[in-house]
Amino acid sequence: MNLAAATNENLAHTSNVLIYSSMAVYTIAFFAHIAEWVFGSRSKVGRTAAALTGAVGAPSAKIQVQVAQKGGATAVLDRPKIITRSAAGSRDVPDGPGAAGGTFKGDLWGRIAVSMTVLAFLVQTGGVVARALSVQRAPWGNMYEFSITFSTVAVAAYLILLALKKNVRWMGLLLVTTVLLDLGIATTVLYTSSDQLVPALHSYWLWIHVSTAIICGAVFYIGAVGTLLYLFRDSYESKLANGVEPGSFARSVLSRLPAAATLDKFSYRVNAAVFPLWTFTIIAGAIWAGDAWGRYWGWDPKEVWSFITWVAYACYLHARATAGWKGRKAAYLALIAFGCWLFNYYGVNIFVTGKHSYAGV
């Protein structure tokens, strides 16, 4: 074995070690997020926010709260900042206090969870870079490499939102859980030894087309999480508005999420922002296909499902701009669109044979 081959083998081994190490750190972050939610459930702030949420539809512009003060005086507190519901109809609901519930312990565990997520992200990024060095090409030539890069970019998107002071820490537990599942499947089912691509695919378009596809998938995932939680939170708010008493899970967990309107707007803006990049991804793929296979479009299963995904998201964005299709109807459409993206990745690659089957699993 020559020196170059030995170096590449060592880099591949280092990559594997780093990926497994990142999974261990993500596991710590997972339990820290659970602790955040547990301690946040004991928060007086959380219970007060739930009580305020129960005031949905109240005509008063202020909420009178009896507080124990010297002399037994009554304080009148201004209603928290009101979020106008994006969906059809009107419902004024304040955002929940977050997973930490405003408690010191909850916030401490939440900060620990974010710190562990940052550390795991750095370790995982090192694993992806080591994989790229071992194969001496872009590290997304098969499903294993795509998977480890996809989850890395998803975490990066989450951390960027946190760095921009966006209120998204409520997403942390679900994100870390998904990343662990993704890496678990990648390392057990999808793992492929370092190898080179077929000559036709050695092109700079690999860096352009596949990298944008990964970014789009990661951001679409962030939008799908917001959409899914919107549906749960909207159902919770509807029960309160109709005088129905939610269950203990809803009172403890859903009451701490952002308002349905906030989640609705968040998901829409995320999906709308990345949709042009998905359009570019399809165009870049067509150009690369022209260079590699001599035709820009051949109705290959991957091409077809990429286009179906594009149509699904285009319908969602159009629906959000149409008066009768806001709220839950549009949310279902957004989840269907993300389902198309998932099938395009897992279903087409595993169960359908086409020109994109060159990578195997």
mmCIF file of C-alpha atoms in Angstrom:
data_model
loop_
_atom_site.group_PDB
_atom_site.id
_atom_site.type_symbol
_atom_site.label_atom_id
_atom_site.label_comp_id
_atom_site.label_asym_id
_atom_site.label_seq_id
_atom_site.Cartn_x
_atom_site.Cartn_y
_atom_site.Cartn_z
ATOM 1 C CA MET A 1 0.000 0.000 0.000
ATOM 2 C CA ASN A 2 1.482 3.336 -1.053
ATOM 3 C CA LEU A 3 1.660 6.391 1.166
ATOM 4 C CA ALA A 4 -1.285 8.192 -0.504
ATOM 5 C CA ALA A 5 -3.584 5.185 -0.100
ATOM 6 C CA ALA A 6 -2.565 4.774 3.546
ATOM 7 C CA THR A 7 -3.207 8.467 4.202
ATOM 8 C CA ASN A 8 -6.650 8.269 2.618
ATOM 9 C CA GLU A 9 -7.497 5.197 4.668
ATOM 10 C CA ASN A 10 -6.426 6.961 7.864
ATOM 11 C CA LEU A 11 -8.527 9.988 6.949
ATOM 12 C CA ALA A 12 -11.543 7.761 6.301
ATOM 13 C CA HIS A 13 -11.054 6.143 9.724
ATOM 14 C CA THR A 14 -10.720 9.579 11.332
ATOM 15 C CA SER A 15 -13.942 10.647 9.644
ATOM 16 C CA ASN A 16 -15.790 7.646 11.066
ATOM 17 C CA VAL A 17 -14.442 8.316 14.561
ATOM 18 C CA LEU A 18 -15.502 11.965 14.395
ATOM 19 C CA ILE A 19 -19.008 11.078 13.180
ATOM 20 C CA TYR A 20 -19.483 8.595 16.029
ATOM 21 C CA SER A 21 -18.051 11.124 18.483
ATOM 22 C CA SER A 22 -20.521 13.756 17.288
ATOM 23 C CA MET A 23 -23.351 11.287 17.892
ATOM 24 C CA ALA A 24 -22.172 10.899 21.497
ATOM 25 C CA VAL A 25 -22.166 14.662 22.021
ATOM 26 C CA TYR A 26 -25.568 15.028 20.315
ATOM 27 C CA THR A 27 -26.867 12.443 22.791
ATOM 28 C CA ILE A 28 -25.735 14.661 25.669
ATOM 29 C CA ALA A 29 -27.473 17.607 23.991
ATOM 30 C CA PHE A 30 -30.606 15.457 23.635
ATOM 31 C CA PHE A 31 -30.795 14.768 27.369
ATOM 32 C CA ALA A 32 -29.988 18.396 28.177
ATOM 33 C CA HIS A 33 -32.930 19.514 26.019
ATOM 34 C CA ILE A 34 -35.171 17.042 27.829
ATOM 35 C CA ALA A 35 -34.019 18.521 31.147
ATOM 36 C CA GLU A 36 -34.822 21.984 29.776
ATOM 37 C CA TRP A 37 -38.389 20.960 29.010
ATOM 38 C CA VAL A 38 -38.782 19.141 32.336
ATOM 39 C CA PHE A 39 -37.618 22.066 34.475
ATOM 40 C CA GLY A 40 -39.533 24.496 32.249
ATOM 41 C CA SER A 41 -42.780 22.613 32.966
ATOM 42 C CA ARG A 42 -42.496 23.652 36.629
ATOM 43 C CA SER A 43 -42.352 27.330 35.780
ATOM 44 C CA LYS A 44 -44.769 29.852 37.228
ATOM 45 C CA VAL A 45 -44.092 31.876 34.106
ATOM 46 C CA GLY A 46 -45.261 28.954 32.012
ATOM 47 C CA ARG A 47 -48.455 28.603 34.006
ATOM 48 C CA THR A 48 -49.091 32.336 33.743
ATOM 49 C CA ALA A 49 -48.530 32.232 29.976
ATOM 50 C CA ALA A 50 -50.982 29.357 29.711
ATOM 51 C CA ALA A 51 -53.520 31.387 31.667
ATOM 52 C CA LEU A 52 -53.001 34.345 29.359
ATOM 53 C CA THR A 53 -53.386 32.083 26.363
ATOM 54 C CA GLY A 54 -56.674 30.980 27.840
ATOM 55 C CA ALA A 55 -57.825 34.561 27.485
ATOM 56 C CA VAL A 56 -58.075 34.119 23.706
ATOM 57 C CA GLY A 57 -60.760 36.345 22.289
ATOM 58 C CA ALA A 58 -61.074 38.444 25.422
ATOM 59 C CA PRO A 59 -62.212 41.950 24.454
ATOM 60 C CA SER A 60 -60.200 43.697 27.150
ATOM 61 C CA ALA A 61 -56.943 45.331 26.088
ATOM 62 C CA LYS A 62 -55.455 44.706 29.524
ATOM 63 C CA ILE A 63 -55.361 41.821 31.949
ATOM 64 C CA GLN A 64 -55.832 42.500 35.625
ATOM 65 C CA VAL A 65 -53.643 40.348 37.794
ATOM 66 C CA GLN A 66 -54.025 40.231 41.555
ATOM 67 C CA VAL A 67 -50.570 40.295 43.119
ATOM 68 C CA ALA A 68 -49.475 40.163 46.699
ATOM 69 C CA GLN A 69 -48.070 43.561 47.488
ATOM 70 C CA LYS A 70 -47.735 45.613 50.611
ATOM 71 C CA GLY A 71 -51.154 46.912 51.468
ATOM 72 C CA GLY A 72 -52.889 44.352 49.230
ATOM 73 C CA ALA A 73 -52.970 46.651 46.201
ATOM 74 C CA THR A 74 -54.030 45.469 42.751
ATOM 75 C CA ALA A 75 -51.603 45.857 39.865
ATOM 76 C CA VAL A 76 -52.785 46.151 36.267
ATOM 77 C CA LEU A 77 -50.306 44.638 33.851
ATOM 78 C CA ASP A 78 -50.328 45.349 30.147
ATOM 79 C CA ARG A 79 -51.126 42.362 27.977
ATOM 80 C CA PRO A 80 -47.959 40.860 26.470
ATOM 81 C CA LYS A 81 -47.133 41.575 22.856
ATOM 82 C CA ILE A 82 -49.942 40.252 20.698
ATOM 83 C CA ILE A 83 -49.347 38.181 17.604
ATOM 84 C CA THR A 84 -52.037 38.408 14.952
ATOM 85 C CA ARG A 85 -52.895 35.018 13.534
ATOM 86 C CA SER A 86 -51.788 34.476 9.931
ATOM 87 C CA ALA A 87 -54.476 31.942 9.170
ATOM 88 C CA ALA A 88 -58.020 32.781 8.235
ATOM 89 C CA GLY A 89 -60.050 34.183 11.094
ATOM 90 C CA SER A 90 -58.822 36.181 14.043
ATOM 91 C CA ARG A 91 -57.139 34.957 17.184
ATOM 92 C CA ASP A 92 -54.852 37.067 19.340
ATOM 93 C CA VAL A 93 -52.472 34.835 21.280
ATOM 94 C CA PRO A 94 -49.120 35.663 22.913
ATOM 95 C CA ASP A 95 -46.101 33.470 22.312
ATOM 96 C CA GLY A 96 -45.371 30.852 24.954
ATOM 97 C CA PRO A 97 -42.425 31.311 27.315
ATOM 98 C CA GLY A 98 -40.273 28.746 25.502
ATOM 99 C CA ALA A 99 -38.989 25.319 26.510
ATOM 100 C CA ALA A 100 -37.214 26.722 29.589
ATOM 101 C CA GLY A 101 -40.469 28.244 30.824
ATOM 102 C CA GLY A 102 -38.603 31.244 32.210
ATOM 103 C CA THR A 103 -36.978 29.203 34.996
ATOM 104 C CA PHE A 104 -33.301 29.506 35.865
ATOM 105 C CA LYS A 105 -32.738 25.728 35.778
ATOM 106 C CA GLY A 106 -34.632 25.333 32.523
ATOM 107 C CA ASP A 107 -32.642 28.115 30.880
ATOM 108 C CA LEU A 108 -29.376 26.691 32.228
ATOM 109 C CA TRP A 109 -30.070 23.257 30.758
ATOM 110 C CA GLY A 110 -31.160 24.885 27.517
ATOM 111 C CA ARG A 111 -27.859 26.738 27.278
ATOM 112 C CA ILE A 112 -25.984 23.530 28.009
ATOM 113 C CA ALA A 113 -27.971 21.799 25.254
ATOM 114 C CA VAL A 114 -27.118 24.530 22.745
ATOM 115 C CA SER A 115 -23.436 24.436 23.784
ATOM 116 C CA MET A 116 -23.343 20.662 23.300
ATOM 117 C CA THR A 117 -25.074 21.060 19.943
ATOM 118 C CA VAL A 118 -22.419 23.554 18.851
ATOM 119 C CA LEU A 119 -19.653 21.178 19.961
ATOM 120 C CA ALA A 120 -21.280 18.217 18.198
ATOM 121 C CA PHE A 121 -21.697 20.325 15.061
ATOM 122 C CA LEU A 122 -17.997 21.202 15.040
ATOM 123 C CA VAL A 123 -17.007 17.561 15.528
ATOM 124 C CA GLN A 124 -19.420 16.419 12.818
ATOM 125 C CA THR A 125 -18.121 19.084 10.439
ATOM 126 C CA GLY A 126 -14.627 17.729 11.055
ATOM 127 C CA GLY A 127 -15.913 14.279 10.125
ATOM 128 C CA VAL A 128 -17.374 15.560 6.858
ATOM 129 C CA VAL A 129 -14.158 17.414 6.002
ATOM 130 C CA ALA A 130 -12.058 14.316 6.780
ATOM 131 C CA ARG A 131 -14.317 12.269 4.508
ATOM 132 C CA ALA A 132 -13.808 14.814 1.722
ATOM 133 C CA LEU A 133 -10.032 14.653 2.149
ATOM 134 C CA SER A 134 -10.072 10.853 2.126
ATOM 135 C CA VAL A 135 -11.933 10.668 -1.206
ATOM 136 C CA GLN A 136 -10.365 13.868 -2.616
ATOM 137 C CA ARG A 137 -13.691 15.174 -3.916
ATOM 138 C CA ALA A 138 -16.924 16.708 -2.679
ATOM 139 C CA PRO A 139 -18.121 14.606 0.291
ATOM 140 C CA TRP A 140 -21.556 13.782 -1.067
ATOM 141 C CA GLY A 141 -21.067 11.131 -3.723
ATOM 142 C CA ASN A 142 -23.399 8.557 -2.094
ATOM 143 C CA MET A 143 -26.276 8.422 0.379
ATOM 144 C CA TYR A 144 -24.012 8.018 3.398
ATOM 145 C CA GLU A 145 -22.039 11.142 2.565
ATOM 146 C CA PHE A 146 -25.191 13.039 1.638
ATOM 147 C CA SER A 147 -26.795 12.089 4.961
ATOM 148 C CA ILE A 148 -23.938 13.163 7.217
ATOM 149 C CA THR A 149 -23.622 16.433 5.292
ATOM 150 C CA PHE A 150 -27.382 17.029 5.308
ATOM 151 C CA SER A 151 -27.648 16.814 9.090
ATOM 152 C CA THR A 152 -24.570 19.018 9.451
ATOM 153 C CA VAL A 153 -26.159 21.728 7.324
ATOM 154 C CA ALA A 154 -29.494 21.384 9.166
ATOM 155 C CA VAL A 155 -27.750 22.026 12.490
ATOM 156 C CA ALA A 156 -25.825 24.908 10.921
ATOM 157 C CA ALA A 157 -29.099 26.516 9.796
ATOM 158 C CA TYR A 158 -30.496 26.166 13.325
ATOM 159 C CA LEU A 159 -27.388 27.669 14.915
ATOM 160 C CA ILE A 160 -27.378 30.551 12.436
ATOM 161 C CA LEU A 161 -30.965 31.383 13.408
ATOM 162 C CA LEU A 162 -29.942 31.322 17.069
ATOM 163 C CA ALA A 163 -26.962 33.580 16.324
ATOM 164 C CA LEU A 164 -29.339 36.000 14.601
ATOM 165 C CA LYS A 165 -31.331 36.177 17.866
ATOM 166 C CA LYS A 166 -34.305 34.329 16.411
ATOM 167 C CA ASN A 167 -36.589 32.552 18.874
ATOM 168 C CA VAL A 168 -36.031 28.980 17.691
ATOM 169 C CA ARG A 169 -34.648 27.150 20.753
ATOM 170 C CA TRP A 170 -38.002 25.383 21.000
ATOM 171 C CA MET A 171 -36.843 23.438 17.929
ATOM 172 C CA GLY A 172 -33.701 22.086 19.593
ATOM 173 C CA LEU A 173 -35.020 18.809 20.993
ATOM 174 C CA LEU A 174 -36.735 17.748 17.777
ATOM 175 C CA LEU A 175 -33.729 18.804 15.695
ATOM 176 C CA VAL A 176 -31.207 16.863 17.786
ATOM 177 C CA THR A 177 -33.489 13.812 17.778
ATOM 178 C CA THR A 178 -33.719 13.935 13.988
ATOM 179 C CA VAL A 179 -29.965 14.353 13.615
ATOM 180 C CA LEU A 180 -29.331 11.306 15.803
ATOM 181 C CA LEU A 181 -31.775 9.265 13.715
ATOM 182 C CA ASP A 182 -30.174 10.501 10.500
ATOM 183 C CA LEU A 183 -26.656 9.656 11.656
ATOM 184 C CA GLY A 184 -27.813 6.323 13.071
ATOM 185 C CA ILE A 185 -29.289 5.291 9.728
ATOM 186 C CA ALA A 186 -26.263 6.654 7.863
ATOM 187 C CA THR A 187 -23.715 4.724 9.912
ATOM 188 C CA THR A 188 -25.626 1.427 10.035
ATOM 189 C CA VAL A 189 -27.709 1.110 6.867
ATOM 190 C CA LEU A 190 -26.285 3.594 4.368
ATOM 191 C CA TYR A 191 -22.574 3.379 5.137
ATOM 192 C CA THR A 192 -20.376 3.126 2.042
ATOM 193 C CA SER A 193 -16.596 2.893 2.022
ATOM 194 C CA SER A 194 -14.660 5.789 0.522
ATOM 195 C CA ASP A 195 -14.641 5.483 -3.259
ATOM 196 C CA GLN A 196 -14.442 7.586 -6.388
ATOM 197 C CA LEU A 197 -17.305 8.522 -8.676
ATOM 198 C CA VAL A 198 -17.677 7.357 -12.255
ATOM 199 C CA PRO A 199 -15.650 9.555 -14.655
ATOM 200 C CA ALA A 200 -18.729 11.239 -16.159
ATOM 201 C CA LEU A 201 -19.586 12.737 -12.778
ATOM 202 C CA HIS A 202 -16.202 14.298 -12.082
ATOM 203 C CA SER A 203 -17.350 17.859 -12.601
ATOM 204 C CA TYR A 204 -17.463 21.163 -10.761
ATOM 205 C CA TRP A 205 -21.271 20.842 -11.057
ATOM 206 C CA LEU A 206 -21.053 18.237 -8.293
ATOM 207 C CA TRP A 207 -20.063 21.029 -5.917
ATOM 208 C CA ILE A 208 -22.783 23.348 -7.213
ATOM 209 C CA HIS A 209 -25.778 21.076 -7.780
ATOM 210 C CA VAL A 210 -25.481 18.701 -4.824
ATOM 211 C CA SER A 211 -24.434 21.369 -2.322
ATOM 212 C CA THR A 212 -27.499 23.480 -3.135
ATOM 213 C CA ALA A 213 -29.702 20.378 -2.924
ATOM 214 C CA ILE A 214 -28.351 19.685 0.576
ATOM 215 C CA ILE A 215 -28.886 23.284 1.683
ATOM 216 C CA CYS A 216 -32.445 23.268 0.329
ATOM 217 C CA GLY A 217 -33.254 19.975 2.045
ATOM 218 C CA ALA A 218 -31.889 21.196 5.379
ATOM 219 C CA VAL A 219 -33.868 24.445 5.233
ATOM 220 C CA PHE A 220 -37.008 22.657 4.021
ATOM 221 C CA TYR A 221 -36.609 20.430 7.076
ATOM 222 C CA ILE A 222 -36.499 23.478 9.371
ATOM 223 C CA GLY A 223 -39.675 24.749 7.707
ATOM 224 C CA ALA A 224 -41.357 21.345 8.068
ATOM 225 C CA VAL A 225 -40.624 21.274 11.812
ATOM 226 C CA GLY A 226 -42.234 24.692 12.181
ATOM 227 C CA THR A 227 -45.232 23.569 10.121
ATOM 228 C CA LEU A 228 -45.742 20.389 12.142
ATOM 229 C CA LEU A 229 -45.589 22.232 15.457
ATOM 230 C CA TYR A 230 -47.917 24.889 14.040
ATOM 231 C CA LEU A 231 -50.580 22.237 13.505
ATOM 232 C CA PHE A 232 -50.292 21.033 17.109
ATOM 233 C CA ARG A 233 -50.261 24.549 18.533
ATOM 234 C CA ASP A 234 -53.176 25.653 16.339
ATOM 235 C CA SER A 235 -55.240 22.687 17.565
ATOM 236 C CA TYR A 236 -54.361 23.622 21.160
ATOM 237 C CA GLU A 237 -55.433 27.235 20.638
ATOM 238 C CA SER A 238 -58.655 26.149 18.938
ATOM 239 C CA LYS A 239 -59.581 24.035 21.955
ATOM 240 C CA LEU A 240 -58.979 26.979 24.272
ATOM 241 C CA ALA A 241 -61.028 29.279 22.059
ATOM 242 C CA ASN A 242 -63.903 26.791 22.079
ATOM 243 C CA GLY A 243 -63.797 26.362 25.848
ATOM 244 C CA VAL A 244 -62.366 22.839 25.698
ATOM 245 C CA GLU A 245 -59.861 21.885 28.384
ATOM 246 C CA PRO A 246 -56.618 20.601 26.773
ATOM 247 C CA GLY A 247 -54.844 17.572 28.185
ATOM 248 C CA SER A 248 -51.912 17.767 30.561
ATOM 249 C CA PHE A 249 -49.411 17.281 27.714
ATOM 250 C CA ALA A 250 -50.844 20.221 25.802
ATOM 251 C CA ARG A 251 -50.883 22.431 28.876
ATOM 252 C CA SER A 252 -47.303 21.525 29.735
ATOM 253 C CA VAL A 253 -45.659 21.433 26.289
ATOM 254 C CA LEU A 254 -47.773 23.174 23.658
ATOM 255 C CA SER A 255 -48.449 26.164 25.918
ATOM 256 C CA ARG A 256 -44.719 26.952 25.857
ATOM 257 C CA LEU A 257 -44.395 26.985 22.070
ATOM 258 C CA PRO A 258 -44.652 30.191 20.033
ATOM 259 C CA ALA A 259 -48.176 31.156 19.009
ATOM 260 C CA ALA A 260 -49.665 29.378 16.007
ATOM 261 C CA ALA A 261 -49.421 32.625 14.049
ATOM 262 C CA THR A 262 -45.716 32.898 14.804
ATOM 263 C CA LEU A 263 -45.034 29.311 13.720
ATOM 264 C CA ASP A 264 -47.159 29.780 10.612
ATOM 265 C CA LYS A 265 -45.220 32.871 9.545
ATOM 266 C CA PHE A 266 -41.887 31.272 10.416
ATOM 267 C CA SER A 267 -42.537 28.217 8.246
ATOM 268 C CA TYR A 268 -43.822 30.259 5.346
ATOM 269 C CA ARG A 269 -40.861 32.628 5.354
ATOM 270 C CA VAL A 270 -38.338 29.792 5.582
ATOM 271 C CA ASN A 271 -39.893 27.854 2.702
ATOM 272 C CA ALA A 272 -40.341 30.970 0.592
ATOM 273 C CA ALA A 273 -36.726 32.019 1.157
ATOM 274 C CA VAL A 274 -35.227 28.715 -0.001
ATOM 275 C CA PHE A 275 -37.631 27.986 -2.877
ATOM 276 C CA PRO A 276 -35.636 30.042 -5.450
ATOM 277 C CA LEU A 277 -32.521 28.067 -4.512
ATOM 278 C CA TRP A 278 -34.414 24.809 -5.109
ATOM 279 C CA THR A 279 -35.364 26.141 -8.538
ATOM 280 C CA PHE A 280 -31.688 26.830 -9.220
ATOM 281 C CA THR A 281 -30.821 23.310 -7.981
ATOM 282 C CA ILE A 282 -33.046 21.726 -10.628
ATOM 283 C CA ILE A 283 -31.647 23.981 -13.347
ATOM 284 C CA ALA A 284 -28.061 23.216 -12.271
ATOM 285 C CA GLY A 285 -28.862 19.500 -12.306
ATOM 286 C CA ALA A 286 -30.186 19.775 -15.851
ATOM 287 C CA ILE A 287 -27.026 21.565 -16.998
ATOM 288 C CA TRP A 288 -24.857 18.919 -15.320
ATOM 289 C CA ALA A 289 -26.927 16.158 -16.961
ATOM 290 C CA GLY A 290 -26.298 17.783 -20.315
ATOM 291 C CA ASP A 291 -22.553 17.708 -19.712
ATOM 292 C CA ALA A 292 -22.476 14.171 -18.258
ATOM 293 C CA TRP A 293 -25.117 12.309 -20.267
ATOM 294 C CA GLY A 294 -25.664 14.460 -23.339
ATOM 295 C CA ARG A 295 -29.247 15.455 -22.491
ATOM 296 C CA TYR A 296 -30.663 18.074 -20.148
ATOM 297 C CA TRP A 297 -33.827 16.208 -19.187
ATOM 298 C CA GLY A 298 -34.623 12.532 -19.601
ATOM 299 C CA TRP A 299 -37.475 11.914 -17.145
ATOM 300 C CA ASP A 300 -35.163 9.990 -14.854
ATOM 301 C CA PRO A 301 -36.990 9.145 -11.568
ATOM 302 C CA LYS A 302 -34.783 11.569 -9.613
ATOM 303 C CA GLU A 303 -35.492 14.338 -12.113
ATOM 304 C CA VAL A 304 -39.211 13.624 -12.046
ATOM 305 C CA TRP A 305 -39.458 13.701 -8.261
ATOM 306 C CA SER A 306 -37.325 16.821 -8.053
ATOM 307 C CA PHE A 307 -39.840 18.486 -10.340
ATOM 308 C CA ILE A 308 -42.781 17.076 -8.338
ATOM 309 C CA THR A 309 -41.220 18.534 -5.188
ATOM 310 C CA TRP A 310 -40.824 21.886 -6.943
ATOM 311 C CA VAL A 311 -44.476 21.833 -8.012
ATOM 312 C CA ALA A 312 -45.616 20.900 -4.489
ATOM 313 C CA TYR A 313 -43.745 23.815 -2.895
ATOM 314 C CA ALA A 314 -44.910 26.154 -5.658
ATOM 315 C CA CYS A 315 -48.510 25.135 -4.898
ATOM 316 C CA TYR A 316 -47.895 25.746 -1.190
ATOM 317 C CA LEU A 317 -46.508 29.230 -1.772
ATOM 318 C CA HIS A 318 -49.401 30.015 -4.099
ATOM 319 C CA ALA A 319 -51.855 28.658 -1.536
ATOM 320 C CA ARG A 320 -50.398 30.906 1.162
ATOM 321 C CA ALA A 321 -51.106 33.886 -1.084
ATOM 322 C CA THR A 322 -54.696 32.764 -1.652
ATOM 323 C CA ALA A 323 -57.300 33.809 0.923
ATOM 324 C CA GLY A 324 -59.028 30.435 1.149
ATOM 325 C CA TRP A 325 -55.859 28.384 1.589
ATOM 326 C CA LYS A 326 -54.077 29.872 4.564
ATOM 327 C CA GLY A 327 -53.546 28.162 7.870
ATOM 328 C CA ARG A 328 -54.021 24.423 8.224
ATOM 329 C CA LYS A 329 -54.800 23.670 4.578
ATOM 330 C CA ALA A 330 -51.578 25.300 3.437
ATOM 331 C CA ALA A 331 -49.683 23.603 6.282
ATOM 332 C CA TYR A 332 -50.819 20.160 5.097
ATOM 333 C CA LEU A 333 -49.619 21.076 1.617
ATOM 334 C CA ALA A 334 -46.226 22.119 3.006
ATOM 335 C CA LEU A 335 -45.833 18.758 4.761
ATOM 336 C CA ILE A 336 -46.799 16.923 1.571
ATOM 337 C CA ALA A 337 -44.141 18.921 -0.286
ATOM 338 C CA PHE A 338 -41.481 17.981 2.266
ATOM 339 C CA GLY A 339 -42.670 14.374 2.053
ATOM 340 C CA CYS A 340 -41.984 14.547 -1.694
ATOM 341 C CA TRP A 341 -38.462 15.775 -0.945
ATOM 342 C CA LEU A 342 -37.888 12.883 1.486
ATOM 343 C CA PHE A 343 -39.144 10.329 -1.017
ATOM 344 C CA ASN A 344 -36.967 11.898 -3.688
ATOM 345 C CA TYR A 345 -33.971 11.237 -1.457
ATOM 346 C CA TYR A 346 -34.695 7.932 0.279
ATOM 347 C CA GLY A 347 -37.402 6.311 -1.851
ATOM 348 C CA VAL A 348 -35.980 7.025 -5.288
ATOM 349 C CA ASN A 349 -32.393 6.204 -4.314
ATOM 350 C CA ILE A 350 -33.260 2.901 -2.612
ATOM 351 C CA PHE A 351 -36.291 1.529 -4.440
ATOM 352 C CA VAL A 352 -36.152 3.014 -7.968
ATOM 353 C CA THR A 353 -33.509 2.343 -10.606
ATOM 354 C CA GLY A 354 -32.274 5.210 -12.742
ATOM 355 C CA LYS A 355 -29.203 7.095 -13.816
ATOM 356 C CA HIS A 356 -28.894 8.540 -10.311
ATOM 357 C CA SER A 357 -28.381 5.010 -8.962
ATOM 358 C CA TYR A 358 -24.672 5.282 -9.704
ATOM 359 C CA ALA A 359 -23.856 6.005 -6.047
ATOM 360 C CA GLY A 360 -25.637 3.048 -4.514
ATOM 361 C CA VAL A 361 -26.305 3.396 -0.802
#
